[in-house]
Amino acid sequence: FSIETKQISKFEKGIGKLSSSLLTNEVLQKVIKVDSKLEFDMIDESFYDALQKFEPTGIGNPSPSFVTKNALVVKSRAVGKKNDHLKLRIVKDDIYFNAIAFNLGHLSSKLEKGQKVDVCYNINENVWGGRRSIELKIKDIKLN
């Protein structure tokens, strides 16, 4: 729609009045769509390769999201210029993964070695020095 510049203030007041009763904390709460619960022993290069058949992903075709409960924190540290990201090493059932959590650096002070967490993530591939490995891109972490 379009609006005359001189009517913007009136519009802001009206829309604010209408929306204040509708925009409850419940409505404004962030919701992450999870496609499946997944255990770490199911994640390997062939599983990653199968996920690539869903490409290209993006708007209208998001990357599959998975959740694993009760993983253990092995290492965690804030990274990035402003320490706003989180680099993790997590394990479950003796299967280890490196993970990155963008914009969750504030959690680094709350995570301790051996702490149980539930993680929601996408599965990515990391290629470094000619070696291929699976890395988890964390979307959210629930501290247990």
Coordinates of N, CA, C and O in Angstrom, one line a residue:
F1 N 0.8 -1.2 0.0 CA 0.0 0.0 0.0 C 0.9 1.2 0.0 O 2.1 1.2 0.2
S2 N 0.3 2.4 -0.2 CA 1.0 3.6 -0.2 C 0.3 4.5 0.8 O -0.9 4.4 1.1
I3 N 1.0 5.5 1.3 CA 0.5 6.5 2.3 C 1.2 7.8 2.0 O 2.4 7.9 1.7
E4 N 0.4 8.8 2.2 CA 1.0 10.2 2.1 C 1.9 10.4 3.3 O 1.6 10.0 4.4
T5 N 3.0 11.1 3.0 CA 4.0 11.3 4.1 C 3.4 12.0 5.3 O 3.6 11.7 6.4
K6 N 2.5 13.0 5.0 CA 1.9 13.7 6.2 C 0.9 12.9 7.0 O 0.6 13.3 8.1
Q7 N 0.6 11.7 6.5 CA -0.4 10.8 7.2 C 0.4 9.7 8.0 O -0.3 8.9 8.7
I8 N 1.7 9.6 7.9 CA 2.5 8.6 8.6 C 2.3 8.6 10.1 O 2.1 7.5 10.7
S9 N 2.4 9.7 10.7 CA 2.2 9.8 12.2 C 0.9 9.3 12.6 O 0.7 8.6 13.6
K10 N -0.2 9.7 11.9 CA -1.6 9.3 12.2 C -1.7 7.7 12.1 O -2.3 7.1 12.9
F11 N -1.1 7.2 11.0 CA -1.1 5.8 10.7 C -0.3 5.0 11.8 O -0.8 4.0 12.3
E12 N 0.9 5.5 12.3 CA 1.6 4.9 13.3 C 0.8 4.8 14.6 O 0.8 3.7 15.3
K13 N 0.1 5.8 15.0 CA -0.7 5.8 16.2 C -1.8 4.8 16.1 O -2.1 4.0 17.0
G14 N -2.5 4.8 15.0 CA -3.6 3.9 14.7 C -3.2 2.4 14.7 O -3.8 1.6 15.4
I15 N -2.1 2.1 14.0 CA -1.6 0.7 13.9 C -1.1 0.3 15.3 O -1.2 -0.9 15.7
G16 N -0.5 1.2 16.0 CA 0.0 0.9 17.4 C -1.1 0.5 18.3 O -1.0 -0.4 19.1
K17 N -2.2 1.3 18.2 CA -3.4 1.0 19.1 C -4.0 -0.3 18.7 O -4.3 -1.1 19.6
L18 N -4.1 -0.6 17.4 CA -4.7 -1.9 17.0 C -3.8 -3.1 17.4 O -4.3 -4.1 17.8
S19 N -2.5 -2.9 17.2 CA -1.6 -4.1 17.4 C -1.2 -4.4 18.9 O -0.9 -5.5 19.2
S20 N -1.3 -3.4 19.8 CA -0.9 -3.6 21.1 C -1.6 -4.7 21.8 O -1.0 -5.4 22.6
S21 N -2.9 -4.9 21.6 CA -3.6 -6.0 22.2 C -3.3 -7.3 21.5 O -3.5 -8.4 22.1
L22 N -2.9 -7.3 20.3 CA -2.7 -8.5 19.5 C -1.3 -9.1 19.6 O -1.0 -10.3 19.5
L23 N -0.3 -8.2 19.9 CA 1.1 -8.6 19.9 C 1.5 -9.0 21.4 O 2.2 -8.3 22.0
T24 N 1.1 -10.2 21.8 CA 1.4 -10.7 23.1 C 2.8 -11.3 23.1 O 3.3 -11.6 22.0
N25 N 3.3 -11.6 24.3 CA 4.6 -12.2 24.4 C 4.6 -13.6 23.7 O 5.6 -14.0 23.1
E26 N 3.5 -14.3 23.7 CA 3.3 -15.6 23.1 C 3.5 -15.4 21.6 O 4.2 -16.2 20.9
V27 N 2.8 -14.4 21.0 CA 2.9 -14.2 19.6 C 4.3 -13.8 19.1 O 4.8 -14.2 18.1
L28 N 5.0 -13.0 20.0 CA 6.3 -12.5 19.6 C 7.4 -13.5 19.9 O 8.6 -13.2 19.5
Q29 N 7.1 -14.6 20.5 CA 8.2 -15.6 20.8 C 8.7 -16.2 19.6 O 7.9 -16.6 18.7
K30 N 10.0 -16.3 19.5 CA 10.6 -17.0 18.3 C 10.3 -18.5 18.3 O 10.4 -19.1 19.3
V31 N 9.9 -18.9 17.1 CA 9.6 -20.3 16.9 C 10.5 -20.9 15.8 O 10.6 -20.3 14.8
I32 N 11.1 -22.0 16.1 CA 12.0 -22.7 15.1 C 11.3 -24.0 14.7 O 10.9 -24.8 15.5
K33 N 11.1 -24.1 13.4 CA 10.6 -25.3 12.8 C 11.6 -26.4 12.8 O 12.7 -26.2 12.3
V34 N 11.3 -27.5 13.5 CA 12.2 -28.7 13.5 C 11.7 -29.8 12.6 O 10.5 -30.1 12.8
D35 N 12.5 -30.3 11.7 CA 12.0 -31.3 10.8 C 12.1 -32.7 11.4 O 11.2 -33.5 11.2
S36 N 13.1 -32.9 12.3 CA 13.2 -34.3 12.9 C 14.1 -34.3 14.1 O 15.1 -33.5 14.1
K37 N 13.9 -35.2 15.0 CA 14.8 -35.5 16.1 C 15.9 -36.4 15.4 O 15.6 -37.2 14.6
L38 N 17.1 -36.2 15.8 CA 18.2 -36.9 15.2 C 19.3 -37.2 16.2 O 19.6 -36.4 17.0
E39 N 19.8 -38.4 16.2 CA 20.9 -38.8 17.1 C 22.2 -38.7 16.3 O 22.2 -38.8 15.1
F40 N 23.3 -38.4 17.0 CA 24.5 -38.1 16.3 C 25.0 -39.3 15.5 O 25.7 -39.2 14.5
D41 N 24.7 -40.5 16.0 CA 25.2 -41.7 15.2 C 24.5 -41.9 13.8 O 25.0 -42.7 13.0
M42 N 23.5 -41.0 13.5 CA 22.9 -41.1 12.2 C 23.6 -40.1 11.2 O 23.3 -40.1 10.0
I43 N 24.4 -39.2 11.8 CA 25.0 -38.2 11.0 C 26.4 -38.6 10.5 O 27.3 -38.8 11.3
D44 N 26.5 -38.7 9.2 CA 27.8 -39.0 8.6 C 27.8 -38.4 7.2 O 26.9 -37.7 6.8
E45 N 28.9 -38.6 6.4 CA 29.0 -38.0 5.1 C 27.9 -38.5 4.1 O 27.5 -37.7 3.3
S46 N 27.5 -39.7 4.2 CA 26.5 -40.2 3.3 C 25.1 -39.5 3.6 O 24.4 -39.2 2.7
F47 N 24.9 -39.3 4.9 CA 23.6 -38.6 5.3 C 23.7 -37.2 4.8 O 22.7 -36.6 4.2
Y48 N 24.9 -36.5 4.9 CA 25.0 -35.2 4.4 C 24.8 -35.1 2.9 O 24.1 -34.3 2.4
D49 N 25.4 -36.1 2.2 CA 25.2 -36.2 0.8 C 23.8 -36.3 0.4 O 23.3 -35.7 -0.6
A50 N 23.0 -37.1 1.1 CA 21.6 -37.3 0.9 C 20.8 -35.9 1.1 O 19.9 -35.6 0.3
L51 N 21.2 -35.2 2.1 CA 20.6 -33.9 2.3 C 20.8 -32.9 1.2 O 20.0 -32.0 0.9
Q52 N 21.9 -33.1 0.5 CA 22.3 -32.2 -0.7 C 21.3 -32.3 -1.8 O 21.1 -31.4 -2.6
K53 N 20.5 -33.4 -1.8 CA 19.5 -33.6 -2.8 C 18.3 -32.6 -2.7 O 17.5 -32.4 -3.6
F54 N 18.2 -31.9 -1.5 CA 17.2 -30.9 -1.2 C 17.6 -29.5 -1.7 O 16.8 -28.6 -1.7
E55 N 18.9 -29.4 -2.2 CA 19.4 -28.1 -2.7 C 18.7 -27.8 -4.0 O 18.3 -28.6 -4.7
P56 N 18.6 -26.5 -4.3 CA 19.0 -25.4 -3.5 C 18.0 -25.0 -2.4 O 16.8 -25.2 -2.6
T57 N 18.6 -24.7 -1.2 CA 17.7 -24.3 -0.1 C 17.7 -22.7 0.0 O 18.6 -22.1 -0.5
G58 N 16.7 -22.2 0.7 CA 16.6 -20.8 0.8 C 15.2 -20.5 1.1 O 14.4 -21.3 1.6
I59 N 14.7 -19.3 0.8 CA 13.3 -18.9 1.1 C 12.4 -19.8 0.3 O 12.6 -20.1 -0.9
G60 N 11.4 -20.4 0.9 CA 10.5 -21.3 0.3 C 11.0 -22.8 0.3 O 10.2 -23.7 0.2
N61 N 12.3 -23.0 0.6 CA 12.8 -24.3 0.7 C 13.9 -24.3 1.7 O 15.1 -24.4 1.4
P62 N 13.6 -24.1 3.0 CA 14.6 -24.0 4.0 C 15.4 -25.3 4.2 O 14.9 -26.4 4.0
S63 N 16.7 -25.1 4.7 CA 17.5 -26.3 5.0 C 16.8 -27.1 6.1 O 16.3 -26.5 7.1
P64 N 16.9 -28.4 6.1 CA 16.3 -29.2 7.1 C 16.9 -28.9 8.5 O 18.1 -28.7 8.6
S65 N 16.1 -28.8 9.5 CA 16.5 -28.5 10.9 C 16.3 -29.8 11.7 O 15.3 -30.4 11.6
F66 N 17.3 -30.1 12.6 CA 17.2 -31.2 13.4 C 17.4 -30.9 14.9 O 18.0 -29.8 15.2
V67 N 17.0 -31.7 15.8 CA 17.2 -31.5 17.2 C 17.8 -32.8 17.8 O 17.4 -33.9 17.4
T68 N 18.8 -32.6 18.7 CA 19.4 -33.7 19.4 C 19.3 -33.2 20.9 O 19.7 -32.1 21.2
K69 N 18.8 -34.1 21.7 CA 18.7 -33.8 23.1 C 19.8 -34.4 23.9 O 20.3 -35.5 23.6
N70 N 20.2 -33.8 25.0 CA 21.1 -34.3 26.0 C 22.5 -34.5 25.4 O 23.2 -35.5 25.8
A71 N 23.0 -33.6 24.5 CA 24.4 -33.7 24.1 C 25.2 -33.0 25.2 O 24.7 -32.2 26.0
L72 N 26.5 -33.4 25.3 CA 27.3 -32.8 26.3 C 28.3 -31.8 25.7 O 28.8 -32.0 24.6
V73 N 28.5 -30.7 26.4 CA 29.4 -29.7 25.9 C 30.8 -30.2 26.3 O 31.1 -30.5 27.4
V74 N 31.7 -30.2 25.3 CA 33.1 -30.6 25.5 C 33.9 -29.3 25.6 O 34.8 -29.2 26.5
K75 N 33.7 -28.3 24.7 CA 34.4 -27.1 24.7 C 33.4 -26.0 24.2 O 32.6 -26.3 23.3
S76 N 33.5 -24.8 24.7 CA 32.8 -23.7 24.1 C 33.6 -22.4 24.3 O 34.3 -22.2 25.3
R77 N 33.5 -21.5 23.3 CA 34.1 -20.2 23.4 C 33.4 -19.3 22.5 O 32.9 -19.7 21.4
A78 N 33.4 -18.0 22.9 CA 32.9 -17.0 22.0 C 33.9 -16.6 21.0 O 35.1 -16.6 21.2
V79 N 33.5 -16.4 19.8 CA 34.3 -16.0 18.6 C 33.7 -14.8 17.9 O 32.6 -14.5 18.1
G80 N 34.5 -14.3 17.0 CA 34.1 -13.1 16.2 C 34.6 -11.9 16.8 O 35.1 -11.8 17.9
K81 N 34.6 -10.8 16.0 CA 35.2 -9.5 16.4 C 34.6 -9.0 17.7 O 35.2 -8.4 18.5
K82 N 33.3 -9.3 17.8 CA 32.6 -8.8 19.0 C 32.2 -9.9 20.0 O 31.4 -9.8 20.9
N83 N 32.8 -11.1 19.8 CA 32.5 -12.3 20.6 C 31.0 -12.6 20.5 O 30.4 -13.1 21.5
D84 N 30.4 -12.3 19.4 CA 29.0 -12.5 19.3 C 28.5 -13.9 18.8 O 27.4 -14.2 18.7
H85 N 29.5 -14.7 18.4 CA 29.2 -16.1 17.9 C 29.8 -17.1 18.9 O 30.7 -16.8 19.7
L86 N 29.4 -18.3 18.8 CA 29.8 -19.4 19.7 C 30.4 -20.6 18.9 O 29.7 -21.0 18.0
K87 N 31.6 -21.0 19.3 CA 32.2 -22.2 18.7 C 32.1 -23.3 19.8 O 32.5 -23.1 20.9
L88 N 31.6 -24.4 19.4 CA 31.4 -25.5 20.3 C 32.0 -26.8 19.8 O 32.2 -27.0 18.6
R89 N 32.3 -27.7 20.7 CA 32.6 -29.1 20.5 C 31.6 -29.8 21.4 O 31.6 -29.6 22.6
I90 N 30.7 -30.6 20.8 CA 29.7 -31.4 21.6 C 29.8 -32.9 21.3 O 30.3 -33.3 20.2
V91 N 29.3 -33.6 22.2 CA 29.4 -35.1 22.1 C 28.1 -35.7 22.6 O 27.5 -35.2 23.5
K92 N 27.7 -36.8 22.0 CA 26.7 -37.7 22.5 C 27.0 -39.1 22.0 O 27.3 -39.3 20.8
D93 N 26.9 -40.0 22.9 CA 27.2 -41.4 22.6 C 28.5 -41.6 22.0 O 28.6 -42.3 21.0
D94 N 29.6 -40.9 22.5 CA 30.9 -41.0 21.9 C 31.1 -40.5 20.5 O 32.1 -40.9 19.8
I95 N 30.2 -39.7 20.0 CA 30.3 -39.2 18.7 C 30.4 -37.7 18.8 O 29.5 -37.0 19.4
Y96 N 31.5 -37.1 18.3 CA 31.8 -35.7 18.5 C 31.5 -34.9 17.3 O 31.8 -35.4 16.2
F97 N 31.1 -33.6 17.5 CA 30.9 -32.7 16.4 C 31.4 -31.3 16.8 O 31.2 -30.9 17.9
N98 N 32.0 -30.6 15.8 CA 32.3 -29.2 16.0 C 31.0 -28.5 15.5 O 30.3 -29.0 14.7
A99 N 30.8 -27.4 16.2 CA 29.6 -26.6 15.8 C 29.8 -25.1 15.9 O 30.7 -24.7 16.7
I100 N 29.0 -24.4 15.2 CA 29.1 -22.9 15.2 C 27.7 -22.4 15.5 O 26.7 -23.0 14.9
A101 N 27.5 -21.4 16.3 CA 26.2 -20.8 16.7 C 26.3 -19.3 16.5 O 26.9 -18.6 17.3
F102 N 25.8 -18.8 15.4 CA 25.9 -17.4 15.1 C 25.0 -16.6 16.0 O 23.9 -17.1 16.3
N103 N 25.5 -15.5 16.5 CA 24.7 -14.6 17.4 C 24.3 -15.2 18.7 O 23.3 -14.8 19.3
L104 N 25.0 -16.3 19.1 CA 24.7 -16.9 20.4 C 26.0 -16.8 21.3 O 26.1 -17.6 22.3
G105 N 26.9 -15.9 21.0 CA 28.1 -15.8 21.8 C 27.8 -15.5 23.3 O 28.6 -15.8 24.2
H106 N 26.7 -14.8 23.6 CA 26.4 -14.5 25.0 C 26.2 -15.7 25.8 O 26.2 -15.6 27.1
L107 N 26.0 -16.9 25.2 CA 25.8 -18.1 26.0 C 27.1 -18.7 26.5 O 27.1 -19.6 27.3
S108 N 28.3 -18.2 26.0 CA 29.6 -18.8 26.3 C 29.8 -18.9 27.8 O 30.4 -19.8 28.3
S109 N 29.4 -17.8 28.5 CA 29.7 -17.8 30.0 C 28.7 -18.7 30.7 O 29.0 -19.0 31.9
K110 N 27.7 -19.2 30.1 CA 26.7 -20.1 30.8 C 27.0 -21.6 30.5 O 26.4 -22.4 31.1
L111 N 27.9 -21.9 29.5 CA 28.1 -23.2 29.1 C 29.4 -23.7 29.8 O 30.4 -23.1 29.8
E112 N 29.3 -24.9 30.4 CA 30.4 -25.5 31.1 C 30.7 -26.9 30.5 O 29.8 -27.5 30.0
K113 N 31.9 -27.3 30.6 CA 32.3 -28.6 30.1 C 31.5 -29.7 30.9 O 31.3 -29.6 32.1
G114 N 30.9 -30.6 30.1 CA 30.1 -31.7 30.7 C 28.6 -31.3 30.8 O 27.8 -32.2 31.2
Q115 N 28.2 -30.1 30.6 CA 26.9 -29.6 30.7 C 26.0 -30.2 29.6 O 26.4 -30.3 28.4
K116 N 24.8 -30.7 29.9 CA 23.9 -31.2 28.9 C 23.1 -30.1 28.3 O 22.7 -29.1 28.9
V117 N 23.0 -30.2 27.0 CA 22.2 -29.2 26.2 C 21.4 -29.9 25.1 O 21.7 -31.0 24.7
D118 N 20.3 -29.3 24.8 CA 19.5 -29.7 23.6 C 19.9 -28.7 22.5 O 19.9 -27.5 22.8
V119 N 20.1 -29.2 21.3 CA 20.6 -28.4 20.2 C 19.7 -28.5 19.0 O 19.3 -29.6 18.7
C120 N 19.3 -27.4 18.4 CA 18.6 -27.4 17.1 C 19.6 -26.9 16.1 O 20.3 -25.9 16.3
Y121 N 19.8 -27.6 15.0 CA 20.8 -27.3 14.0 C 20.5 -27.7 12.6 O 19.6 -28.5 12.3
N122 N 21.3 -27.2 11.7 CA 21.4 -27.6 10.3 C 22.8 -28.4 10.2 O 23.7 -28.1 11.0
I123 N 22.9 -29.2 9.2 CA 24.1 -29.9 9.0 C 24.9 -29.3 7.8 O 24.3 -29.2 6.7
N124 N 26.1 -29.0 8.1 CA 27.0 -28.4 7.0 C 28.2 -29.2 6.8 O 28.6 -30.0 7.7
E125 N 28.9 -28.9 5.7 CA 30.2 -29.6 5.5 C 31.3 -28.5 5.6 O 31.1 -27.4 5.2
N126 N 32.4 -29.0 6.2 CA 33.5 -28.1 6.4 C 34.7 -28.8 5.6 O 35.0 -29.9 5.9
V127 N 35.3 -28.1 4.7 CA 36.5 -28.6 4.0 C 37.7 -27.7 4.4 O 37.7 -26.5 4.2
W128 N 38.7 -28.3 5.0 CA 39.9 -27.6 5.5 C 41.1 -28.5 5.2 O 41.1 -29.6 5.6
G129 N 42.0 -27.9 4.5 CA 43.3 -28.6 4.1 C 43.0 -29.9 3.4 O 43.7 -30.9 3.6
G130 N 42.0 -29.9 2.5 CA 41.6 -31.1 1.7 C 40.8 -32.1 2.5 O 40.4 -33.1 1.9
R131 N 40.6 -31.9 3.8 CA 39.8 -32.9 4.6 C 38.4 -32.4 4.7 O 38.1 -31.2 4.9
R132 N 37.5 -33.3 4.6 CA 36.1 -33.0 4.6 C 35.5 -33.5 6.0 O 35.8 -34.6 6.5
S133 N 34.7 -32.6 6.6 CA 34.1 -33.0 7.9 C 32.7 -32.4 8.0 O 32.4 -31.4 7.4
I134 N 31.9 -33.0 8.9 CA 30.6 -32.5 9.1 C 30.6 -31.6 10.3 O 31.3 -31.8 11.3
E135 N 30.0 -30.4 10.1 CA 29.9 -29.4 11.2 C 28.4 -29.1 11.4 O 27.6 -29.0 10.4
L136 N 28.0 -28.8 12.6 CA 26.7 -28.4 12.9 C 26.6 -26.9 13.0 O 27.4 -26.3 13.6
K137 N 25.6 -26.4 12.3 CA 25.3 -25.0 12.4 C 24.1 -24.8 13.4 O 22.9 -25.1 13.0
I138 N 24.4 -24.4 14.6 CA 23.4 -24.4 15.7 C 22.5 -23.2 15.4 O 22.9 -22.1 15.2
K139 N 21.2 -23.5 15.5 CA 20.2 -22.4 15.4 C 19.7 -22.0 16.8 O 19.4 -20.8 17.0
D140 N 19.7 -22.9 17.8 CA 19.3 -22.6 19.1 C 19.8 -23.7 20.1 O 20.1 -24.8 19.7
I141 N 20.0 -23.3 21.3 CA 20.5 -24.2 22.4 C 19.6 -24.0 23.6 O 19.3 -22.9 24.0
K142 N 19.2 -25.1 24.1 CA 18.5 -25.1 25.4 C 19.4 -25.7 26.4 O 19.8 -26.9 26.3
L143 N 19.7 -25.0 27.5 CA 20.5 -25.4 28.6 C 19.7 -26.3 29.5 O 18.6 -26.0 29.9
N144 N 20.2 -27.5 29.8 CA 19.5 -28.4 30.7 C 20.0 -28.3 32.1 O 21.1 -28.0 32.4

